[in-house]
């Protein structure tokens, strides 16, 4: 193939199509019309002699050839960007760039929200996408479909194989209805084990808190199991109790109608939130800015969790 006849913009469009799996969404991300994106897809099909995207029910899926080309093309474009962009400078006030972070709802509400709120004035050209957590989160990071993964260190046993940095610690507290008739200023271990217990889960995975309780042999009277983010809002006007992250609990206590108590379990360990990235982005000035900004945010501790000193547990 004569490279002089290949329009690099076609590869940019291909990369976006592989990311979005949709002509409409890819067009929106590239700020072009859907008809122009459809025409670009037609040119890609001619270039690779392959359909690239095919209909599957109500959506589209890449062909095997397109799937095999997704990572090499993305790597190629990243290399081109690295060649064309200055290596040692990044000005968030003037930069126009997109970043993607994988984080669960708890982290988005309690940690990322202040960062998102500050972008409009400090970095108006920065577009941040927060991807939901899932069983494929690490694979998405490895495939460079996200810039950062923010996750409890306890959930990522392989974190040491990635560049990573500790952000903050967050302990567990017991949440109960603010007028709970059976609980005074403190909750006993017997009450904790016998009162109706609301177990929180993250997708199909049990919470780290419940795994610890099982390991410590602490019995519970489990009445309801629900998602981590909504759990505190289900406690009002019930006898339910739950273990929740302190940062989230303090943020929504008034709105949820709950009060917070120290757990009667001295051996309950806090979680340690870390951010993880890939070696390919280690020296990129924009990525360094993003990592440093989140580290600074963790140190300022806007919600009141337990922070880490700068650089603790850092592999960068």
mmCIF file of C-alpha atoms in Angstrom:
data_model
loop_
_atom_site.group_PDB
_atom_site.id
_atom_site.type_symbol
_atom_site.label_atom_id
_atom_site.label_comp_id
_atom_site.label_asym_id
_atom_site.label_seq_id
_atom_site.Cartn_x
_atom_site.Cartn_y
_atom_site.Cartn_z
ATOM 1 C CA UNK A 1 0.000 0.000 0.000
ATOM 2 C CA UNK A 2 1.262 3.464 -0.928
ATOM 3 C CA UNK A 3 1.151 5.431 2.327
ATOM 4 C CA UNK A 4 1.034 8.679 0.365
ATOM 5 C CA UNK A 5 -2.494 7.757 -0.647
ATOM 6 C CA UNK A 6 -3.698 7.103 2.930
ATOM 7 C CA UNK A 7 -5.458 9.942 4.746
ATOM 8 C CA UNK A 8 -4.379 9.871 8.401
ATOM 9 C CA UNK A 9 -7.791 11.255 9.349
ATOM 10 C CA UNK A 10 -9.267 7.929 8.262
ATOM 11 C CA UNK A 11 -7.319 6.219 11.024
ATOM 12 C CA UNK A 12 -8.530 8.827 13.523
ATOM 13 C CA UNK A 13 -12.094 8.050 12.476
ATOM 14 C CA UNK A 14 -11.430 4.304 12.657
ATOM 15 C CA UNK A 15 -10.073 4.676 16.201
ATOM 16 C CA UNK A 16 -13.163 6.607 17.275
ATOM 17 C CA UNK A 17 -15.491 4.061 15.663
ATOM 18 C CA UNK A 18 -13.754 1.265 17.546
ATOM 19 C CA UNK A 19 -14.099 3.215 20.793
ATOM 20 C CA UNK A 20 -17.753 4.190 20.382
ATOM 21 C CA UNK A 21 -19.078 1.231 18.305
ATOM 22 C CA UNK A 22 -21.509 3.728 16.788
ATOM 23 C CA UNK A 23 -21.437 6.020 13.752
ATOM 24 C CA UNK A 24 -23.634 8.553 15.541
ATOM 25 C CA UNK A 25 -21.554 8.713 18.724
ATOM 26 C CA UNK A 26 -18.271 8.724 16.786
ATOM 27 C CA UNK A 27 -19.510 11.645 14.679
ATOM 28 C CA UNK A 28 -20.473 13.531 17.823
ATOM 29 C CA UNK A 29 -17.055 12.930 19.409
ATOM 30 C CA UNK A 30 -15.304 14.130 16.238
ATOM 31 C CA UNK A 31 -17.632 17.130 15.899
ATOM 32 C CA UNK A 32 -18.753 16.212 12.380
ATOM 33 C CA UNK A 33 -22.123 15.392 10.855
ATOM 34 C CA UNK A 34 -23.451 11.840 10.787
ATOM 35 C CA UNK A 35 -23.525 11.862 6.967
ATOM 36 C CA UNK A 36 -19.836 12.813 6.888
ATOM 37 C CA UNK A 37 -19.067 10.030 9.360
ATOM 38 C CA UNK A 38 -21.000 7.539 7.221
ATOM 39 C CA UNK A 39 -18.999 8.646 4.179
ATOM 40 C CA UNK A 40 -15.788 8.188 6.162
ATOM 41 C CA UNK A 41 -16.878 4.682 7.157
ATOM 42 C CA UNK A 42 -17.458 3.912 3.467
ATOM 43 C CA UNK A 43 -13.890 5.041 2.713
ATOM 44 C CA UNK A 44 -12.563 2.862 5.547
ATOM 45 C CA UNK A 45 -14.439 -0.136 4.169
ATOM 46 C CA UNK A 46 -12.833 0.464 0.788
ATOM 47 C CA UNK A 47 -9.391 0.974 2.309
ATOM 48 C CA UNK A 48 -9.470 -2.260 4.337
ATOM 49 C CA UNK A 49 -11.819 -4.184 2.013
ATOM 50 C CA UNK A 50 -13.881 -5.042 5.090
ATOM 51 C CA UNK A 51 -17.260 -3.923 6.522
ATOM 52 C CA UNK A 52 -15.529 -2.641 9.717
ATOM 53 C CA UNK A 53 -18.857 -2.325 11.614
ATOM 54 C CA UNK A 54 -21.875 -4.588 11.170
ATOM 55 C CA UNK A 55 -25.349 -4.424 12.659
ATOM 56 C CA UNK A 56 -26.067 -6.665 15.639
ATOM 57 C CA UNK A 57 -29.575 -6.257 16.972
ATOM 58 C CA UNK A 58 -30.073 -2.584 17.818
ATOM 59 C CA UNK A 59 -26.348 -1.784 17.836
ATOM 60 C CA UNK A 60 -23.156 -2.311 15.880
ATOM 61 C CA UNK A 61 -20.154 -4.559 16.461
ATOM 62 C CA UNK A 62 -16.720 -4.528 14.819
ATOM 63 C CA UNK A 63 -15.715 -7.263 12.431
ATOM 64 C CA UNK A 64 -12.886 -9.613 13.445
ATOM 65 C CA UNK A 65 -10.469 -7.687 11.199
ATOM 66 C CA UNK A 66 -11.482 -4.353 12.708
ATOM 67 C CA UNK A 67 -11.133 -5.758 16.215
ATOM 68 C CA UNK A 68 -7.628 -6.987 15.411
ATOM 69 C CA UNK A 69 -6.630 -3.565 14.069
ATOM 70 C CA UNK A 70 -8.094 -1.506 16.927
ATOM 71 C CA UNK A 71 -5.111 -1.645 19.282
ATOM 72 C CA UNK A 72 -2.370 -1.232 16.620
ATOM 73 C CA UNK A 73 -4.152 1.769 15.108
ATOM 74 C CA UNK A 74 -4.720 3.350 18.524
ATOM 75 C CA UNK A 75 -1.053 2.819 19.415
ATOM 76 C CA UNK A 76 0.000 4.342 16.093
ATOM 77 C CA UNK A 77 -2.103 7.461 16.642
ATOM 78 C CA UNK A 78 -0.797 7.840 20.177
ATOM 79 C CA UNK A 79 2.763 7.659 18.846
ATOM 80 C CA UNK A 80 1.996 10.301 16.222
ATOM 81 C CA UNK A 81 0.512 12.571 18.903
ATOM 82 C CA UNK A 82 3.611 12.075 21.032
ATOM 83 C CA UNK A 83 5.837 13.108 18.109
ATOM 84 C CA UNK A 84 3.802 16.221 17.302
ATOM 85 C CA UNK A 85 3.145 17.449 20.846
ATOM 86 C CA UNK A 86 5.747 19.046 23.150
ATOM 87 C CA UNK A 87 7.032 16.465 25.592
ATOM 88 C CA UNK A 88 7.793 18.672 28.546
ATOM 89 C CA UNK A 89 4.948 21.162 28.719
ATOM 90 C CA UNK A 90 1.198 21.097 29.206
ATOM 91 C CA UNK A 91 -0.915 24.148 29.942
ATOM 92 C CA UNK A 92 -4.372 23.072 31.150
ATOM 93 C CA UNK A 93 -5.682 26.620 30.704
ATOM 94 C CA UNK A 94 -5.176 26.455 26.926
ATOM 95 C CA UNK A 95 -4.942 22.737 26.147
ATOM 96 C CA UNK A 96 -7.693 21.035 24.164
ATOM 97 C CA UNK A 97 -7.664 17.372 25.046
ATOM 98 C CA UNK A 98 -9.812 14.474 26.224
ATOM 99 C CA UNK A 99 -9.092 12.164 29.147
ATOM 100 C CA UNK A 100 -10.954 9.089 30.307
ATOM 101 C CA UNK A 101 -11.073 7.770 33.873
ATOM 102 C CA UNK A 102 -12.622 4.502 35.053
ATOM 103 C CA UNK A 103 -14.264 4.898 38.475
ATOM 104 C CA UNK A 104 -17.314 3.647 40.350
ATOM 105 C CA UNK A 105 -20.223 5.847 41.455
ATOM 106 C CA UNK A 106 -18.848 6.262 44.979
ATOM 107 C CA UNK A 107 -15.566 7.681 43.687
ATOM 108 C CA UNK A 108 -17.277 9.848 41.093
ATOM 109 C CA UNK A 109 -19.568 11.453 43.676
ATOM 110 C CA UNK A 110 -17.110 11.888 46.527
ATOM 111 C CA UNK A 111 -13.745 12.354 44.805
ATOM 112 C CA UNK A 112 -14.022 13.274 41.124
ATOM 113 C CA UNK A 113 -16.932 15.710 41.436
ATOM 114 C CA UNK A 114 -14.807 18.615 42.758
ATOM 115 C CA UNK A 115 -12.289 18.000 39.963
ATOM 116 C CA UNK A 116 -15.069 18.017 37.357
ATOM 117 C CA UNK A 117 -16.505 21.213 38.825
ATOM 118 C CA UNK A 118 -13.154 22.959 38.575
ATOM 119 C CA UNK A 119 -12.472 22.090 34.943
ATOM 120 C CA UNK A 120 -14.749 24.816 33.537
ATOM 121 C CA UNK A 121 -12.525 27.563 34.908
ATOM 122 C CA UNK A 122 -9.098 25.933 35.313
ATOM 123 C CA UNK A 123 -9.060 23.812 32.144
ATOM 124 C CA UNK A 124 -11.974 24.768 29.858
ATOM 125 C CA UNK A 125 -10.594 22.822 26.901
ATOM 126 C CA UNK A 126 -10.288 19.552 28.810
ATOM 127 C CA UNK A 127 -13.036 16.976 28.240
ATOM 128 C CA UNK A 128 -13.301 14.265 30.878
ATOM 129 C CA UNK A 129 -15.143 10.993 30.370
ATOM 130 C CA UNK A 130 -15.868 8.915 33.485
ATOM 131 C CA UNK A 131 -16.334 5.294 32.469
ATOM 132 C CA UNK A 132 -18.255 2.970 34.813
ATOM 133 C CA UNK A 133 -16.419 0.243 36.651
ATOM 134 C CA UNK A 134 -16.869 -3.304 35.386
ATOM 135 C CA UNK A 135 -15.254 -6.701 35.283
ATOM 136 C CA UNK A 136 -13.312 -5.583 32.186
ATOM 137 C CA UNK A 137 -11.924 -2.384 33.748
ATOM 138 C CA UNK A 138 -8.306 -3.582 33.798
ATOM 139 C CA UNK A 139 -8.576 -4.895 30.239
ATOM 140 C CA UNK A 140 -9.916 -1.511 29.090
ATOM 141 C CA UNK A 141 -6.925 0.170 30.715
ATOM 142 C CA UNK A 142 -4.521 -2.270 29.068
ATOM 143 C CA UNK A 143 -6.178 -1.664 25.675
ATOM 144 C CA UNK A 144 -5.680 2.070 26.241
ATOM 145 C CA UNK A 145 -9.421 2.729 26.191
ATOM 146 C CA UNK A 146 -8.966 4.749 29.392
ATOM 147 C CA UNK A 147 -6.184 6.926 30.770
ATOM 148 C CA UNK A 148 -6.592 6.075 34.439
ATOM 149 C CA UNK A 149 -8.267 3.482 36.609
ATOM 150 C CA UNK A 150 -9.183 4.564 40.156
ATOM 151 C CA UNK A 151 -9.891 1.512 42.273
ATOM 152 C CA UNK A 152 -9.438 0.135 45.803
ATOM 153 C CA UNK A 153 -6.009 -1.435 46.053
ATOM 154 C CA UNK A 154 -7.632 -4.409 47.755
ATOM 155 C CA UNK A 155 -9.617 -5.154 44.582
ATOM 156 C CA UNK A 156 -6.617 -5.100 42.238
ATOM 157 C CA UNK A 157 -4.110 -7.701 43.308
ATOM 158 C CA UNK A 158 -1.998 -7.016 40.211
ATOM 159 C CA UNK A 159 -1.641 -3.293 40.930
ATOM 160 C CA UNK A 160 2.097 -3.680 41.501
ATOM 161 C CA UNK A 161 2.555 -4.582 37.814
ATOM 162 C CA UNK A 162 1.248 -1.130 36.794
ATOM 163 C CA UNK A 163 2.503 2.369 37.496
ATOM 164 C CA UNK A 164 0.251 3.515 40.333
ATOM 165 C CA UNK A 165 -0.148 6.030 43.115
ATOM 166 C CA UNK A 166 -2.041 5.945 46.403
ATOM 167 C CA UNK A 167 -4.717 8.631 46.708
ATOM 168 C CA UNK A 168 -6.471 8.251 50.061
ATOM 169 C CA UNK A 169 -7.753 5.879 52.711
ATOM 170 C CA UNK A 170 -11.440 5.680 53.610
ATOM 171 C CA UNK A 171 -12.759 3.896 56.650
ATOM 172 C CA UNK A 172 -16.141 2.245 57.115
ATOM 173 C CA UNK A 173 -18.874 3.630 59.367
ATOM 174 C CA UNK A 174 -22.226 2.205 60.399
ATOM 175 C CA UNK A 175 -25.227 4.032 58.915
ATOM 176 C CA UNK A 176 -28.625 3.891 60.610
ATOM 177 C CA UNK A 177 -31.829 5.894 60.497
ATOM 178 C CA UNK A 178 -31.300 9.123 62.438
ATOM 179 C CA UNK A 179 -34.229 8.163 64.707
ATOM 180 C CA UNK A 180 -33.462 4.461 65.007
ATOM 181 C CA UNK A 181 -35.360 3.332 68.122
ATOM 182 C CA UNK A 182 -32.867 0.665 69.225
ATOM 183 C CA UNK A 183 -29.530 2.420 68.803
ATOM 184 C CA UNK A 184 -28.161 5.085 71.124
ATOM 185 C CA UNK A 185 -24.889 6.944 70.829
ATOM 186 C CA UNK A 186 -23.090 3.739 69.922
ATOM 187 C CA UNK A 187 -23.888 0.355 68.423
ATOM 188 C CA UNK A 188 -22.842 -2.876 70.077
ATOM 189 C CA UNK A 189 -21.518 -5.925 68.293
ATOM 190 C CA UNK A 190 -24.654 -7.823 69.298
ATOM 191 C CA UNK A 191 -26.865 -5.148 67.740
ATOM 192 C CA UNK A 192 -24.714 -5.109 64.623
ATOM 193 C CA UNK A 193 -25.102 -8.865 64.264
ATOM 194 C CA UNK A 194 -28.843 -9.052 64.942
ATOM 195 C CA UNK A 195 -30.413 -5.917 63.454
ATOM 196 C CA UNK A 196 -31.530 -6.177 59.802
ATOM 197 C CA UNK A 197 -28.405 -5.630 57.706
ATOM 198 C CA UNK A 198 -28.251 -4.014 54.268
ATOM 199 C CA UNK A 199 -25.429 -5.600 52.267
ATOM 200 C CA UNK A 200 -23.914 -3.482 49.494
ATOM 201 C CA UNK A 201 -22.476 -4.975 46.328
ATOM 202 C CA UNK A 202 -20.511 -3.666 43.358
ATOM 203 C CA UNK A 203 -22.020 -5.262 40.298
ATOM 204 C CA UNK A 204 -21.766 -9.005 40.784
ATOM 205 C CA UNK A 205 -19.053 -8.653 43.407
ATOM 206 C CA UNK A 206 -19.648 -8.526 47.142
ATOM 207 C CA UNK A 207 -18.342 -5.429 48.870
ATOM 208 C CA UNK A 208 -14.916 -5.397 50.442
ATOM 209 C CA UNK A 209 -16.612 -4.698 53.777
ATOM 210 C CA UNK A 210 -18.664 -7.885 53.651
ATOM 211 C CA UNK A 211 -15.612 -9.897 52.625
ATOM 212 C CA UNK A 212 -13.816 -8.577 55.701
ATOM 213 C CA UNK A 213 -16.762 -9.362 57.960
ATOM 214 C CA UNK A 214 -16.864 -12.920 56.634
ATOM 215 C CA UNK A 215 -13.121 -13.278 57.223
ATOM 216 C CA UNK A 216 -13.510 -11.974 60.794
ATOM 217 C CA UNK A 217 -16.468 -14.290 61.421
ATOM 218 C CA UNK A 218 -18.932 -11.464 62.158
ATOM 219 C CA UNK A 219 -22.513 -12.722 61.636
ATOM 220 C CA UNK A 220 -25.143 -10.478 60.020
ATOM 221 C CA UNK A 221 -28.890 -10.592 59.644
ATOM 222 C CA UNK A 222 -28.882 -9.798 55.933
ATOM 223 C CA UNK A 223 -32.268 -8.548 54.812
ATOM 224 C CA UNK A 224 -31.502 -6.622 51.612
ATOM 225 C CA UNK A 225 -28.653 -6.521 49.104
ATOM 226 C CA UNK A 226 -28.293 -3.542 46.797
ATOM 227 C CA UNK A 227 -25.779 -1.370 44.952
ATOM 228 C CA UNK A 228 -23.101 0.512 46.838
ATOM 229 C CA UNK A 229 -24.207 3.988 45.749
ATOM 230 C CA UNK A 230 -27.883 3.693 46.679
ATOM 231 C CA UNK A 231 -27.483 1.706 49.904
ATOM 232 C CA UNK A 232 -27.428 4.695 52.306
ATOM 233 C CA UNK A 233 -30.646 6.083 50.817
ATOM 234 C CA UNK A 234 -32.629 2.928 51.653
ATOM 235 C CA UNK A 235 -32.059 3.120 55.404
ATOM 236 C CA UNK A 236 -34.384 6.010 56.291
ATOM 237 C CA UNK A 237 -37.493 4.982 58.316
ATOM 238 C CA UNK A 238 -36.275 1.371 58.683
ATOM 239 C CA UNK A 239 -34.463 -0.739 61.285
ATOM 240 C CA UNK A 240 -31.761 -1.454 58.708
ATOM 241 C CA UNK A 241 -28.089 -0.794 59.325
ATOM 242 C CA UNK A 242 -25.260 -0.813 56.792
ATOM 243 C CA UNK A 243 -21.513 -0.384 56.529
ATOM 244 C CA UNK A 244 -20.713 2.481 54.178
ATOM 245 C CA UNK A 245 -17.643 4.457 53.182
ATOM 246 C CA UNK A 246 -17.207 7.481 55.430
ATOM 247 C CA UNK A 247 -16.603 9.934 52.561
ATOM 248 C CA UNK A 248 -19.894 9.004 50.904
ATOM 249 C CA UNK A 249 -21.781 8.790 54.198
ATOM 250 C CA UNK A 250 -20.702 12.244 55.361
ATOM 251 C CA UNK A 251 -21.586 13.733 51.990
ATOM 252 C CA UNK A 252 -25.158 12.444 51.885
ATOM 253 C CA UNK A 253 -26.053 11.910 55.576
ATOM 254 C CA UNK A 254 -28.486 14.823 55.814
ATOM 255 C CA UNK A 255 -30.175 14.099 52.483
ATOM 256 C CA UNK A 256 -30.461 10.385 53.292
ATOM 257 C CA UNK A 257 -31.786 10.953 56.821
ATOM 258 C CA UNK A 258 -29.100 8.811 58.446
ATOM 259 C CA UNK A 259 -26.639 9.111 61.283
ATOM 260 C CA UNK A 260 -23.195 7.595 61.452
ATOM 261 C CA UNK A 261 -21.592 5.511 64.181
ATOM 262 C CA UNK A 262 -18.221 3.903 64.716
ATOM 263 C CA UNK A 263 -18.330 0.205 63.862
ATOM 264 C CA UNK A 264 -18.068 -2.138 66.861
ATOM 265 C CA UNK A 265 -15.382 -4.099 64.989
ATOM 266 C CA UNK A 266 -11.853 -2.881 65.818
ATOM 267 C CA UNK A 267 -10.165 -5.078 63.203
ATOM 268 C CA UNK A 268 -12.102 -3.617 60.257
ATOM 269 C CA UNK A 269 -9.539 -2.187 57.844
ATOM 270 C CA UNK A 270 -10.169 0.914 55.691
ATOM 271 C CA UNK A 271 -9.967 0.767 51.910
ATOM 272 C CA UNK A 272 -7.058 2.357 50.070
ATOM 273 C CA UNK A 273 -7.947 4.042 46.790
ATOM 274 C CA UNK A 274 -5.238 4.090 44.142
ATOM 275 C CA UNK A 275 -4.983 5.340 40.579
ATOM 276 C CA UNK A 276 -3.406 3.074 37.984
ATOM 277 C CA UNK A 277 -2.136 3.800 34.487
ATOM 278 C CA UNK A 278 0.019 2.154 31.800
ATOM 279 C CA UNK A 279 3.739 2.629 31.120
ATOM 280 C CA UNK A 280 2.936 4.159 27.737
ATOM 281 C CA UNK A 281 1.508 7.301 29.336
ATOM 282 C CA UNK A 282 4.091 7.557 32.123
ATOM 283 C CA UNK A 283 6.067 10.482 30.678
ATOM 284 C CA UNK A 284 3.270 12.232 28.796
ATOM 285 C CA UNK A 285 2.963 15.827 30.075
ATOM 286 C CA UNK A 286 -0.836 15.844 29.881
ATOM 287 C CA UNK A 287 -1.142 12.597 31.781
ATOM 288 C CA UNK A 288 1.297 13.848 34.387
ATOM 289 C CA UNK A 289 -0.899 16.929 34.842
ATOM 290 C CA UNK A 290 -3.994 14.742 35.287
ATOM 291 C CA UNK A 291 -2.283 12.484 37.819
ATOM 292 C CA UNK A 292 -0.846 15.401 39.774
ATOM 293 C CA UNK A 293 -4.203 17.193 39.783
ATOM 294 C CA UNK A 294 -5.945 14.145 41.246
ATOM 295 C CA UNK A 295 -3.171 13.690 43.791
ATOM 296 C CA UNK A 296 -3.564 17.309 44.896
ATOM 297 C CA UNK A 297 -7.315 16.812 45.104
ATOM 298 C CA UNK A 298 -6.830 13.774 47.351
ATOM 299 C CA UNK A 299 -4.513 15.760 49.624
ATOM 300 C CA UNK A 300 -6.972 18.635 50.017
ATOM 301 C CA UNK A 301 -9.547 16.082 51.214
ATOM 302 C CA UNK A 302 -12.745 18.029 50.409
ATOM 303 C CA UNK A 303 -15.095 15.474 51.985
ATOM 304 C CA UNK A 304 -13.080 14.497 55.028
ATOM 305 C CA UNK A 305 -11.747 11.009 54.325
ATOM 306 C CA UNK A 306 -8.360 9.773 55.406
ATOM 307 C CA UNK A 307 -5.726 11.039 52.952
ATOM 308 C CA UNK A 308 -2.227 9.816 52.241
ATOM 309 C CA UNK A 309 0.904 11.955 52.310
ATOM 310 C CA UNK A 310 2.039 13.003 48.845
ATOM 311 C CA UNK A 311 3.749 10.143 47.096
ATOM 312 C CA UNK A 312 2.823 7.414 49.591
ATOM 313 C CA UNK A 313 2.686 4.125 47.761
ATOM 314 C CA UNK A 314 3.668 5.908 44.545
ATOM 315 C CA UNK A 315 5.185 4.061 41.636
ATOM 316 C CA UNK A 316 5.599 7.181 39.535
#
